[in-house]
Amino acid sequence: MRPILMKGHERPLTFLKYNRDGDLLFSCAKDHTPTVWFADNGERLGTYRGHNGAVWCCDVSRDSTRLLTGSADQTAKLWDVQSGTQLFTFNFDSPARAVDFSVGDKLAVITTDPFMGLTSAIHVKRIAADPDDQVGDSVLVLKGPLGRINRAVWGPLNKTIISAGEDAVIRIWDTETGKLLQENEKEFGHKKTITSLAKSTDCSHFLTGSLDKSAKLWDSRSLSLIKTYVTERPVNAVAMSPLLNHVVLGGGQDASAVTTTDHRAGKFEAKFYDKILQEEIGGVKGHFGPINALAFNPDGKSFSSGGEDGYVRLHHFDSEYFKIPSI
C-alpha cells in the first residue's frame, strides 16, 4: 500500500473531509487556505482563499455544491465548491471551531471558542437554498460547556446535537428547545480533552478520541458506552470504516516535543483496531509528526491522514486489507 503524498499546505493539517460521493477530499490547515483534491489520485483541484486565520474544520453539503469552513479569524464561511467563490460569511466574536451540516443541508451547527471573557457556544444557523437569501442570524445558541467545544455534530434525524470538548464530557442537546438532554456518565467517560468525534454512516453510534490515550464508541441515542480502544499515545483524530468493522486512531506526542525525538519514538502511525474485539490489527506509518486528521472514503476502500508535518497522505487499501479476518 503505497501512499500518495499530497503537499499543498504550509502548516499543520487540522481536518479532512470527503464529500458524499467520495471523489473529492477537502483539507483544512493552519495556513488559512482550505484545499480540495481529487480523492483517487491526490491531484490538487483548487483552494478557497479568504480566511485570515487557521481553519479548524470544514463540512461539505450532500450534493457537493457548498463548503462550510470554521476559522480562528472569528468567521465561518460558506463557499461554492466548484468556483471557489465566497457565498457568505458568518461573523462571530470569538474563533469558530467546529462546523457540521444537518441532514438535508438546511441547517448548520457552528461552535465558537471561549475568548476574552466570552464562554464557548454552539450556534445553529439556517442555510438558505439561494445564497442571496442567506442571513447570519442564529436559530439557536447553546451555552454551558466549560472550555473549548472541539466537536459538535448533528444526531439522528437532526433531532439532537452531540458536542464534546475540553471538559471531556459528551453532551446531547435538543435542537428544538436547546435543552441539555443528557451527559455521559463520568465513570465511563474520557478523563482528558476530547479532540475528535466521528459518526457512523447510519448515525447510530459515534467514536470519540481523547488526550487520555483512548477512543470510545458510544450509542447516539442512549449515550451508553459500547467499546473502548486503548492506545499508548494521545489520540488527536479518529475515523470509522464504513465498510468493515475497523476503527482507526491517529495521534502522537504533543507537537511541541516532536523535534526532540526520533520519528519512530513519537508513535505517529495510524493504528487500526477491530471495532468489536477492541484489538489492534495493524498500523500505517509515514508521518513525521502527530496525526491531526483522519478520514475514510465513503466507499471504505481508501483513507487519508493529515499531520503536523503539513502533508496529507492518501492510502488506497490493497486487496489483502479486505481479507483481514473479522467476526
XYZ file of C-alpha atoms in Angstrom:
327
model
C 0.000 0.000 0.000
C 1.964 2.970 -1.263
C 0.567 6.270 -0.059
C 0.056 9.271 -2.283
C 1.749 12.272 -0.670
C -0.192 15.487 -1.096
C 1.756 18.634 -0.314
C -0.388 21.718 -0.557
C -0.284 23.161 2.932
C 2.481 25.174 4.546
C 1.305 24.487 8.088
C -0.057 21.590 10.150
C -3.266 19.923 8.973
C -6.339 20.305 11.172
C -9.178 18.470 9.398
C -10.008 16.206 6.460
C -13.412 15.568 4.901
C -14.564 13.535 1.908
C -17.685 14.511 0.005
C -20.531 12.018 -0.062
C -19.594 10.617 -3.463
C -16.035 10.010 -2.284
C -14.420 11.663 -5.315
C -13.280 14.855 -3.565
C -11.218 15.341 -0.414
C -11.255 18.668 1.437
C -8.366 19.566 3.734
C -8.047 22.325 6.334
C -4.825 23.547 7.890
C -3.375 26.342 9.977
C -2.298 28.139 6.783
C -5.659 29.915 6.180
C -6.395 28.131 2.881
C -8.756 25.142 2.700
C -7.893 22.942 -0.282
C -9.797 20.427 -2.402
C -8.160 17.370 -4.002
C -9.194 14.553 -6.312
C -9.624 11.615 -3.948
C -8.427 8.952 -6.371
C -5.038 10.298 -7.482
C -4.353 13.080 -4.984
C -4.244 15.828 -7.600
C -4.955 19.288 -6.241
C -8.126 20.736 -7.701
C -8.178 24.157 -6.064
C -8.110 26.294 -2.945
C -10.577 28.520 -1.106
C -8.967 31.880 -0.373
C -10.429 34.377 2.059
C -9.748 33.343 5.655
C -7.273 35.291 7.788
C -6.560 32.634 10.389
C -6.108 28.921 10.904
C -9.026 26.916 9.511
C -10.098 24.354 12.092
C -12.893 22.447 10.445
C -14.990 22.047 7.320
C -18.035 20.246 6.023
C -19.399 19.760 2.527
C -23.063 19.587 1.558
C -24.640 16.324 0.443
C -24.719 17.408 -3.225
C -21.107 18.711 -3.095
C -22.068 22.268 -4.054
C -21.351 24.092 -0.777
C -18.408 24.052 1.586
C -18.588 25.400 5.137
C -15.383 26.302 6.998
C -14.741 27.477 10.563
C -11.683 29.593 11.289
C -9.678 31.290 14.026
C -10.347 34.622 12.252
C -13.724 34.606 14.056
C -15.728 33.705 10.965
C -17.342 30.693 9.350
C -17.581 30.926 5.580
C -19.866 29.318 3.046
C -18.209 28.627 -0.321
C -19.240 27.499 -3.772
C -17.305 24.216 -4.126
C -16.916 24.385 -7.894
C -15.863 28.013 -8.387
C -14.213 28.664 -5.012
C -16.164 31.897 -4.525
C -17.305 33.005 -1.078
C -21.082 32.886 -0.805
C -21.495 34.134 2.762
C -19.542 34.916 5.923
C -20.907 34.258 9.416
C -19.188 36.662 11.823
C -18.626 35.827 15.494
C -16.942 37.470 18.478
C -14.579 34.545 19.004
C -12.857 31.901 16.852
C -15.123 29.386 15.075
C -14.049 25.823 15.833
C -16.354 23.054 14.554
C -18.874 23.078 11.698
C -21.397 20.458 10.566
C -24.230 20.438 8.022
C -27.501 18.830 9.084
C -29.081 16.021 7.072
C -30.713 17.876 4.196
C -28.273 20.821 4.444
C -30.975 23.233 5.633
C -29.182 23.900 8.928
C -25.603 24.038 10.120
C -24.085 23.897 13.584
C -21.034 26.061 14.319
C -19.155 26.180 17.622
C -17.190 29.166 18.909
C -14.293 29.162 21.381
C -14.078 30.870 24.763
C -12.425 34.248 24.118
C -11.856 37.478 26.061
C -14.400 36.681 28.748
C -16.918 35.089 26.355
C -17.868 31.483 27.009
C -17.872 28.837 24.302
C -21.145 28.427 22.413
C -22.908 26.250 19.855
C -24.724 28.208 17.133
C -27.367 26.760 14.827
C -27.665 28.653 11.523
C -30.254 28.302 8.797
C -28.668 27.635 5.402
C -30.679 29.182 2.552
C -31.145 27.305 -0.721
C -30.263 30.510 -2.581
C -27.056 32.218 -1.320
C -28.664 35.641 -1.935
C -31.257 34.883 0.753
C -28.642 33.836 3.322
C -28.711 35.627 6.681
C -26.295 35.440 9.613
C -28.828 35.129 12.423
C -28.687 32.109 14.721
C -31.795 29.955 15.061
C -30.470 28.714 18.402
C -27.469 29.386 20.636
C -26.464 26.793 23.243
C -24.133 27.610 26.134
C -22.953 25.699 29.168
C -19.884 23.578 28.461
C -16.643 24.801 30.018
C -13.588 25.265 27.808
C -13.432 24.756 24.076
C -16.036 22.670 22.277
C -13.859 20.754 19.831
C -16.667 18.964 18.011
C -20.401 19.412 17.571
C -22.351 17.212 15.167
C -25.994 16.501 14.375
C -27.550 13.432 15.955
C -30.012 11.047 14.260
C -32.634 12.825 12.110
C -31.332 16.262 13.208
C -33.285 15.909 16.460
C -30.203 16.372 18.606
C -26.749 17.936 18.609
C -23.857 15.973 20.108
C -20.997 18.057 21.498
C -17.642 17.242 23.097
C -14.506 19.144 24.014
C -12.063 20.279 26.646
C -14.150 19.398 29.691
C -14.157 15.728 28.486
C -17.959 15.498 28.745
C -20.149 14.402 25.826
C -23.472 16.210 25.777
C -26.647 15.677 23.781
C -28.843 18.752 23.178
C -32.392 19.025 21.891
C -32.356 21.020 18.630
C -35.919 22.297 19.023
C -35.722 23.662 22.554
C -31.979 23.958 23.128
C -32.316 21.899 26.321
C -29.480 19.700 27.541
C -30.892 16.175 27.299
C -28.025 14.114 28.693
C -24.361 13.946 29.579
C -22.197 10.842 29.554
C -21.634 9.107 32.887
C -18.412 10.363 34.434
C -17.055 6.935 35.403
C -17.214 5.656 31.803
C -16.191 8.905 30.129
C -12.878 10.309 28.962
C -10.502 11.690 31.563
C -8.929 14.412 29.398
C -9.842 16.721 26.492
C -11.881 15.094 23.720
C -10.149 16.048 20.485
C -12.239 14.359 17.835
C -15.595 12.787 17.094
C -16.686 10.667 14.120
C -20.198 9.422 13.380
C -21.047 6.068 11.828
C -22.595 6.167 8.354
C -26.077 5.494 9.735
C -25.582 7.861 12.685
C -26.483 5.118 15.188
C -23.153 5.334 17.022
C -20.113 7.582 17.169
C -16.460 7.411 18.122
C -14.562 9.920 20.282
C -10.805 10.313 20.652
C -9.105 11.929 23.620
C -5.772 13.053 25.010
C -6.262 10.414 27.728
C -4.835 7.913 25.168
C -8.105 6.194 24.379
C -11.021 6.243 21.970
C -14.564 5.279 22.909
C -17.572 4.117 20.923
C -20.969 5.454 22.051
C -24.618 4.901 21.216
C -26.018 8.099 19.616
C -29.416 7.893 21.286
C -28.812 6.473 24.751
C -25.212 7.764 25.116
C -24.221 4.410 26.561
C -20.612 3.314 26.176
C -20.209 0.414 23.732
C -16.441 -0.072 23.352
C -13.113 1.408 24.466
C -9.899 1.317 22.419
C -6.757 1.848 24.472
C -3.539 3.093 22.891
C -0.224 4.422 24.165
C -0.358 7.926 22.725
C -2.731 10.882 22.921
C -5.448 10.497 20.254
C -5.933 13.553 18.013
C -8.077 12.010 15.295
C -10.465 9.094 14.862
C -12.278 7.547 11.897
C -14.551 4.563 11.322
C -14.578 2.355 8.267
C -17.966 2.447 6.504
C -17.248 -0.990 5.049
C -15.542 -3.184 7.651
C -15.592 -3.308 11.434
C -12.463 -1.211 11.741
C -11.674 1.979 13.587
C -8.513 3.973 13.007
C -6.858 6.230 15.583
C -4.212 8.846 14.900
C -2.142 10.955 17.237
C 1.301 11.062 18.736
C 3.099 13.008 21.390
C 2.481 16.707 21.797
C 3.594 18.735 18.770
C 5.953 20.820 20.916
C 8.033 17.731 21.786
C 8.324 16.384 18.242
C 11.719 17.825 17.326
C 13.414 16.212 20.325
C 12.684 12.604 19.363
C 13.123 10.141 16.544
C 10.019 9.823 14.358
C 9.769 6.142 15.320
C 9.643 7.030 19.014
C 6.901 9.630 18.569
C 4.372 6.932 17.605
C 2.997 8.823 14.635
C 1.379 5.935 12.788
C -2.329 5.496 12.211
C -3.457 2.488 14.246
C -6.229 0.174 13.081
C -8.390 -1.603 15.652
C -11.058 -4.252 15.335
C -14.245 -2.394 16.210
C -15.801 -5.338 18.029
C -12.836 -7.132 19.596
C -11.119 -3.834 20.505
C -7.768 -5.329 19.463
C -5.127 -3.620 17.369
C -4.919 -5.181 13.894
C -2.317 -3.032 12.167
C -0.736 0.339 11.655
C 0.217 2.700 8.831
C 3.424 4.663 9.343
C 4.680 7.657 7.425
C 4.052 10.997 9.103
C 6.924 12.937 10.690
C 4.698 14.456 13.322
C 1.447 13.760 15.145
C -1.579 12.856 13.022
C -4.171 15.616 13.433
C -6.826 14.477 10.973
C -8.185 11.203 9.606
C -10.957 10.412 7.145
C -12.292 7.300 5.449
C -13.551 7.417 1.898
C -17.318 6.678 1.951
C -16.655 3.543 -0.134
C -14.306 2.214 2.576
C -11.572 1.416 0.055
C -9.180 4.220 0.954
C -8.389 6.568 3.812
C -6.347 9.716 4.274
C -4.394 11.191 7.162
C -3.204 14.738 7.768
C -0.256 15.505 10.012
C 1.543 18.183 11.922
C 4.146 17.859 9.132
C 1.833 19.593 6.632
C 1.310 16.530 4.445
C -1.864 14.712 3.532
C -1.211 11.023 2.909
C -3.787 9.192 0.820
C -3.833 5.408 1.170
C -5.689 3.080 -1.195
C -6.026 -0.285 0.505
C -4.503 -3.416 -1.032
C -6.748 -6.419 -1.609
C -5.177 -8.130 1.439
C -6.746 -5.497 3.690
C -10.233 -6.704 2.806
C -9.289 -10.267 3.703
C -8.354 -9.440 7.309
C -10.487 -11.947 9.225
C -13.240 -10.397 11.272
C -16.175 -11.834 13.137
